[in-house]
CSV table of C-alpha atoms and ligand atoms in Angstrom, one decimal:
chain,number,residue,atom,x,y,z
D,1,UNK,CA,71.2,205.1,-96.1
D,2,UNK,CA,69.5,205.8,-92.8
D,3,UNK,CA,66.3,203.3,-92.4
D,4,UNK,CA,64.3,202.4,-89.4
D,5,UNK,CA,66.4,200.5,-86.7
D,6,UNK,CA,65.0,197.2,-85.7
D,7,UNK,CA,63.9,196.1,-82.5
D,8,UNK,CA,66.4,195.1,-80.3
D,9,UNK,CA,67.2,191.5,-80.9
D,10,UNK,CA,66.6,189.2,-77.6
D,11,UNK,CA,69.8,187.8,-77.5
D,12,UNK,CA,73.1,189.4,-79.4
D,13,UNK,CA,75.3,187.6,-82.1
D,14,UNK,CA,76.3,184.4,-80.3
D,15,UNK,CA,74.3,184.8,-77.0
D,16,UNK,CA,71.6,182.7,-78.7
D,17,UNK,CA,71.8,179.1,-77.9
D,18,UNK,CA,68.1,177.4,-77.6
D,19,UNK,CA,66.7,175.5,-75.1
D,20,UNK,CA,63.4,175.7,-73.3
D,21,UNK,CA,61.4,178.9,-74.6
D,22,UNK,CA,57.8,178.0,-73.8
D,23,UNK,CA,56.0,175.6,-71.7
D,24,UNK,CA,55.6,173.9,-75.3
D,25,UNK,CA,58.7,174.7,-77.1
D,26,UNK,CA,62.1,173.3,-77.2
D,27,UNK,CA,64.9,175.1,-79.5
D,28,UNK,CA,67.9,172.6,-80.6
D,29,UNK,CA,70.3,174.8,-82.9
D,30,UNK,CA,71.5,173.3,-85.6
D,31,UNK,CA,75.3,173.8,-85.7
D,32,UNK,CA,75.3,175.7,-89.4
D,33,UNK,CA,76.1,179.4,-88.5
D,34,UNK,CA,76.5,181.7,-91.3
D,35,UNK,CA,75.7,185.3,-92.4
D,36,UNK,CA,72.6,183.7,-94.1
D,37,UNK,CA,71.7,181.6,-91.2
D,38,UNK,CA,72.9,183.6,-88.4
D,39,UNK,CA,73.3,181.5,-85.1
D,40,UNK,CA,72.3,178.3,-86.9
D,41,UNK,CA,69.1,176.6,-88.0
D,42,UNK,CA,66.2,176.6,-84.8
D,43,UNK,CA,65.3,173.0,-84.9
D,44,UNK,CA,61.9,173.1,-82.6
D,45,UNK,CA,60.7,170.3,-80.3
D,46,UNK,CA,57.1,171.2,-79.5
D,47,UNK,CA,55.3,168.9,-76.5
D,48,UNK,CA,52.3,169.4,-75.2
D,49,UNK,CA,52.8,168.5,-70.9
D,50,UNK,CA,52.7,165.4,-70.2
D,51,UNK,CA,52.2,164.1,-73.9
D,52,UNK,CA,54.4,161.8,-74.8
D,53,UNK,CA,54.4,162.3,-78.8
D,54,UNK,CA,56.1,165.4,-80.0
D,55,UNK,CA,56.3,167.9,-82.8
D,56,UNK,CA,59.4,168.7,-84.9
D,57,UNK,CA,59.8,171.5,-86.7
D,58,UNK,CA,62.6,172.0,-89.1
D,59,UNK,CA,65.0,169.4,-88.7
D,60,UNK,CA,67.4,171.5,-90.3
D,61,UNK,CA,70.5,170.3,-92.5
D,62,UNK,CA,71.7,166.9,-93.1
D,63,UNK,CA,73.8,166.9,-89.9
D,64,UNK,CA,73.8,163.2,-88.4
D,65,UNK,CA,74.9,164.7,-84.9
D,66,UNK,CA,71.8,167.6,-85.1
D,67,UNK,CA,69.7,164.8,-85.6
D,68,UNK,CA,70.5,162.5,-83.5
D,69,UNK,CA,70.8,165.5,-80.9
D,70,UNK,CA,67.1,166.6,-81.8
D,71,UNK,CA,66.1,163.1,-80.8
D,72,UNK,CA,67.6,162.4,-77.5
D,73,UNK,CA,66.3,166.2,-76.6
D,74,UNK,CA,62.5,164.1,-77.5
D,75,UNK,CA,63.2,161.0,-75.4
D,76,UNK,CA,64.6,163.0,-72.7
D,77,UNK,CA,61.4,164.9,-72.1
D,78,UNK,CA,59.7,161.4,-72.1
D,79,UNK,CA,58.3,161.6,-75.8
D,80,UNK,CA,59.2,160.0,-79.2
D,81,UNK,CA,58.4,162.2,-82.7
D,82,UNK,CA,55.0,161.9,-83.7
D,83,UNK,CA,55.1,164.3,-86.7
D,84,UNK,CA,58.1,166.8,-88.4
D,85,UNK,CA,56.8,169.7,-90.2
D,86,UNK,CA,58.9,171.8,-92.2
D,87,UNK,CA,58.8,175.8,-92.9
D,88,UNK,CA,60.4,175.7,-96.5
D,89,UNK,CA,62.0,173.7,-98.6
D,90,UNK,CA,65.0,175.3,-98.0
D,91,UNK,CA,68.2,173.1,-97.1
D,92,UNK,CA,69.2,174.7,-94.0
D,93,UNK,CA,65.2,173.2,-92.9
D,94,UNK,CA,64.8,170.6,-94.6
D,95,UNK,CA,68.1,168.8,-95.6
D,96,UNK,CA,67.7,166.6,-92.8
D,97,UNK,CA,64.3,165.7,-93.1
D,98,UNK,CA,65.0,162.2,-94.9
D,99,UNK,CA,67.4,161.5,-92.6
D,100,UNK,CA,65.1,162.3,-89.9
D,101,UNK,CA,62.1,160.3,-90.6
D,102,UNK,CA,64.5,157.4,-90.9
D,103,UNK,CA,65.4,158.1,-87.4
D,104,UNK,CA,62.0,158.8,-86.2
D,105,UNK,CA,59.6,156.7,-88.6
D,106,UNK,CA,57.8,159.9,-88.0
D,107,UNK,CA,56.3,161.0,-90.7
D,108,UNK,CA,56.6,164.6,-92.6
D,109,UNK,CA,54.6,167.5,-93.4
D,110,UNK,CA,54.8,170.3,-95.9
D,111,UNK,CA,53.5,172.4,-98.8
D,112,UNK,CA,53.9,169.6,-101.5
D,113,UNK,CA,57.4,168.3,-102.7
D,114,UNK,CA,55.9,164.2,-102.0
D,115,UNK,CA,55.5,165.0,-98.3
D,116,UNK,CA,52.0,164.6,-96.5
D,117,UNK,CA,50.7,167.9,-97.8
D,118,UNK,CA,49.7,171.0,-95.7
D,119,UNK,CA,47.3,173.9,-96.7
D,120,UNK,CA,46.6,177.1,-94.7
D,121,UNK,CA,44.1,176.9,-91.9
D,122,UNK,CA,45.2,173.2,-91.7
D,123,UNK,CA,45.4,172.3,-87.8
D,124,UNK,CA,47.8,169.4,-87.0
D,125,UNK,CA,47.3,167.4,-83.9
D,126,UNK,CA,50.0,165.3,-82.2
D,127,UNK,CA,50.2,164.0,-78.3
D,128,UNK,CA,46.9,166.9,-77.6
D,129,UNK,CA,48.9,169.6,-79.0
D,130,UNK,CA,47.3,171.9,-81.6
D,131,UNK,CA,49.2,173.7,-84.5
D,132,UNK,CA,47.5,175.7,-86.9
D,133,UNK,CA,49.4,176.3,-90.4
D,134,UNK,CA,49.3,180.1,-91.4
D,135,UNK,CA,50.6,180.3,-94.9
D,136,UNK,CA,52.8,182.6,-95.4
D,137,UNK,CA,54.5,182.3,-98.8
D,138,UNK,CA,56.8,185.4,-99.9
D,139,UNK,CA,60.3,184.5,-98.4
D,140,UNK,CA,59.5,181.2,-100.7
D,141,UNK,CA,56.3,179.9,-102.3
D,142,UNK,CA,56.2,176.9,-99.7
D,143,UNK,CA,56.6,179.0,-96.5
D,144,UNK,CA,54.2,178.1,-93.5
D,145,UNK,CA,54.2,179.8,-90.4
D,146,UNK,CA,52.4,177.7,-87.5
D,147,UNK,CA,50.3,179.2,-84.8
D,148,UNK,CA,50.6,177.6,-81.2
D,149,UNK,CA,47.7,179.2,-79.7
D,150,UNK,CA,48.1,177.3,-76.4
D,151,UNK,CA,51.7,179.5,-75.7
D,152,UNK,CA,50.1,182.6,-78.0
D,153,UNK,CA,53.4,181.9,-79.8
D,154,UNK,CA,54.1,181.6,-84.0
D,155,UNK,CA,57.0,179.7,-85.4
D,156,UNK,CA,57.5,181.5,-88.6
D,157,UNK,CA,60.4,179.9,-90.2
D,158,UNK,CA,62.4,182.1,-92.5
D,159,UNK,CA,59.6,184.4,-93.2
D,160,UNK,CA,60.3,186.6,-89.7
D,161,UNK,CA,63.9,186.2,-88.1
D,162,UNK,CA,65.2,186.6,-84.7
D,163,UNK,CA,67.8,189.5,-85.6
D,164,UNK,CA,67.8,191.5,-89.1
D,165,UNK,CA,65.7,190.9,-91.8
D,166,UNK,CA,64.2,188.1,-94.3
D,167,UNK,CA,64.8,187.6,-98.4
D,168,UNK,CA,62.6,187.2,-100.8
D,169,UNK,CA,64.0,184.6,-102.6
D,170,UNK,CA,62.9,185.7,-106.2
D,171,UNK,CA,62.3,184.3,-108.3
D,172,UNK,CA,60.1,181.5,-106.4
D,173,UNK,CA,59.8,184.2,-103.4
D,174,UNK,CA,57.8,187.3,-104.3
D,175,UNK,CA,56.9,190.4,-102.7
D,176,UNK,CA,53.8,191.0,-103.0
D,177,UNK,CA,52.9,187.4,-101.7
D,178,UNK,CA,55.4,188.1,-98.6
D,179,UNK,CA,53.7,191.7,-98.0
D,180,UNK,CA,50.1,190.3,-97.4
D,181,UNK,CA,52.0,187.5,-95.7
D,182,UNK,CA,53.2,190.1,-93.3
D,183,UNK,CA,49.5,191.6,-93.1
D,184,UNK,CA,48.2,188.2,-91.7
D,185,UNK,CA,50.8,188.1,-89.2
D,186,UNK,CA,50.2,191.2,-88.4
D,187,UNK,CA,46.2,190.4,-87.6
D,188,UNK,CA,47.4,187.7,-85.5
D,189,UNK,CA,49.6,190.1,-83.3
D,190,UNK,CA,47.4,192.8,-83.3
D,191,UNK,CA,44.4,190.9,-81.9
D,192,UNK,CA,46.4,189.4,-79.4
D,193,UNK,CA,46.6,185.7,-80.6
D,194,UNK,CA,50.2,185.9,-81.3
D,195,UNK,CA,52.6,187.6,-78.1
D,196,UNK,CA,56.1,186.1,-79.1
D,197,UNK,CA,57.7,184.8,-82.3
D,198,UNK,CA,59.6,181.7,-82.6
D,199,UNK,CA,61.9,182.0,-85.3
D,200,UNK,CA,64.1,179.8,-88.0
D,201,UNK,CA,67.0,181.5,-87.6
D,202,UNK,CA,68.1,183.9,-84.6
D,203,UNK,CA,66.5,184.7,-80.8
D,204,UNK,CA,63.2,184.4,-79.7
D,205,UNK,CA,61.2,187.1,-80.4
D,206,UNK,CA,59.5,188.3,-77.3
D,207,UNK,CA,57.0,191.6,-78.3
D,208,UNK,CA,55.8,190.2,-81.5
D,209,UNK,CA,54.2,192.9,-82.3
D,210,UNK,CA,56.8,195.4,-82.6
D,211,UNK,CA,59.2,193.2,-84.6
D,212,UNK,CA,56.5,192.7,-87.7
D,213,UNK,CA,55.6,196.6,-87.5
D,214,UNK,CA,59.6,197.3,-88.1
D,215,UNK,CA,59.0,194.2,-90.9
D,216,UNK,CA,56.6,196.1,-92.6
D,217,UNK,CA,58.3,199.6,-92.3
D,218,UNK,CA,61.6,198.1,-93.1
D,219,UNK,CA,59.9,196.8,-96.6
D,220,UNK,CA,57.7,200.1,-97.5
D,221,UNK,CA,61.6,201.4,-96.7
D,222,UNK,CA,63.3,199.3,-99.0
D,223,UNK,CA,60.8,200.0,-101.3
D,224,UNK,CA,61.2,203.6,-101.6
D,225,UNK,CA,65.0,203.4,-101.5
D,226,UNK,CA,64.9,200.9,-104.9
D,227,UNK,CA,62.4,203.3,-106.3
D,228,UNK,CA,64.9,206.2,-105.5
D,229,UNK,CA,68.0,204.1,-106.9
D,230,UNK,CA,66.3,203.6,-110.2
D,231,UNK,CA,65.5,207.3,-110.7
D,232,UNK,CA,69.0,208.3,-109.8
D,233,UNK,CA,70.6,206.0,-112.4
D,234,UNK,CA,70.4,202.5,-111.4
D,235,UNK,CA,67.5,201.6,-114.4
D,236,UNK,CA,70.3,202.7,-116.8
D,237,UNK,CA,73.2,200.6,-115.5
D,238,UNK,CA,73.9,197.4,-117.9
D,239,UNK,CA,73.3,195.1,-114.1
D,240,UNK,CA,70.2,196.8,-113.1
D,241,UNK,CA,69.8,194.6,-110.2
D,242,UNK,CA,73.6,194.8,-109.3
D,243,UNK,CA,73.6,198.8,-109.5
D,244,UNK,CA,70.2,199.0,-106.8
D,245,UNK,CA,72.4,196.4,-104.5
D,246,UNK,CA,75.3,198.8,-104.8
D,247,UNK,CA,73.0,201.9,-103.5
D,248,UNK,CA,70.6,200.4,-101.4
D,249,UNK,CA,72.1,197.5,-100.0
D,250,UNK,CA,76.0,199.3,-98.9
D,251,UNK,CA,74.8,199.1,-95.5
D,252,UNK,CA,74.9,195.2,-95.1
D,253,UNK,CA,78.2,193.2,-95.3
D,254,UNK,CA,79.4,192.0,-99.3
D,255,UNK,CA,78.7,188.4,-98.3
D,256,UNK,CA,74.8,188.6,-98.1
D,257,UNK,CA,75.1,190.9,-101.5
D,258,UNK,CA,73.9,187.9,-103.5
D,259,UNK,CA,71.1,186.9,-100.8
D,260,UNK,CA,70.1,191.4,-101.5
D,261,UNK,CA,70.5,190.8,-105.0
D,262,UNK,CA,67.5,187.8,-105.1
D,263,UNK,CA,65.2,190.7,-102.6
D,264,UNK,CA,65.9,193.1,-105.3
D,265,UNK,CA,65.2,191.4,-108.3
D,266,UNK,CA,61.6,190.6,-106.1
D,267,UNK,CA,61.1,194.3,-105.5
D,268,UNK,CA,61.8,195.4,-109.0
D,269,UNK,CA,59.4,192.6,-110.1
D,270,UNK,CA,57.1,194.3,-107.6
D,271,UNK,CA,57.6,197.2,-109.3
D,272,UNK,CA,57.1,196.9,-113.1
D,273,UNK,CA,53.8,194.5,-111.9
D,274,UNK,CA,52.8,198.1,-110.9
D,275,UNK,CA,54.1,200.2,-113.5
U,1,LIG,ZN1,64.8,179.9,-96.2
């Protein structure tokens, strides 16, 4: 099924490694690649110059070597953790984040789940460097992007990637929410505020811009191909959501199938909410 191709990604399948990005940011990848997680979890170290407290973001999965890794990277730049934020809940985020604090006695910040809560429009100061939480819900109901207006960079966590496209994780990640999530990001790199993406999973993304107008087309895309699958037969099959994989989704290898299934079920959620 022929849909819009993507931007080209900044660095190919196994080219992607980290390391210094911006003046501010810091990628430590997480060893945990996967077809869900492509190159491995982004762990970023975010230091304003010459500060010598630093933000974490995502610690990633319970990894004692990551970890550990994450916090040498912070004392070699002259800093210790002042804060760890996480994305999402998810486990490839925020497995490690117990383990972390324990490391760090930093403390961590999230949508809810017992950790020092964070609520869009929030803006987090550590060491003089300035985060401002977008909320972003969609890919999951927790998802927070963070603005970094000093490198006119976002770190959006799962909710835009480096190289292919996100889930909505139905049932707890909806459509609808992750469509308007997409609009807000796109206000931000429309107007300039936002040039480059940093991302959860997969390269930095350099034009911004570009990569959340394919988002957007990719979903209106997706959209109309379920829509299509459904009238051709799908809406009869005894696995409705199984049958619109099988059409829609032959394009992308069987082992992400059950990650399609989960966007699926989201857009044909999206779809009787609309009659
Ligand atoms: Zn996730």
């Amino acid at each position: 099924m022929s849909t819009t191709p993507p931007p080209a990604p900044s660095a190919a399948v196994g080219e992607w490694h980290g390391g210094r990005i911006t003046e501010r940011a810091l990628c430590v990848l997480a060893p945990n690649p996967s077809p869900m997680t492509l190159d491995g979890t982004n762990t970023w170290v975010l230091l304003e110059p010459g500060a010598t407290e630093a933000v974490v973001i995502d610690p990633g999965p319970l990894h004692e070597g990551h970890l550990r890794h994450v916090v040498a990277e912070v004392e070699a730049l002259g800093a210790r953790v002042g804060a760890t934020i996480l994305t999402h809940g998810h486990a490839d985020h925020a497995e490690g984040a117990e383990r972390f604090a324990e490391l760090t006695g930093a403390p961590t910040r999230a949508v809810g789940r017992g950790h020092d809560d964070l609520a869009d429009g929030d803006v987090v100061r550590v060491g003089g460097l300035e985060l401002r939480v977008v909320a972003t819900p969609g890919h999951t109901s927790d998802s927070l992007s963070f603005a970094l207006p000093a490198d006119s960079a976002l770190l959006t966590g799962d909710t835009v990637l480096g190289r292919g496209t996100t889930v909505v994780a139905h049932p707890d990640g909806e459509l609808a929410a992750y469509l308007d999530s997409l609009e807000r990001i796109a206000a931000l790199t429309g107007g300039g505020a936002v040039t480059s993406i940093l991302p959860g999973h997969g390269p930095v993304v350099p034009d911004a811009s570009a990569m959340v107008a394919f988002y957007r087309v990719h979903r209106a895309e997706r959209l109309e191909q379920v829509r299509q699958a459904l009238a051709d037969g799908a809406s009869r099959a005894p696995d409705v959501v199984q049958a619109v994989v099988e059409r829609v989704y032959a394009d992308v290898p069987r082992e992400v199938w059950p990650a399609a299934a989960q966007s699926v079920a989201a857009q044909l959620e999206y779809l009787r909410a609309r009659g």
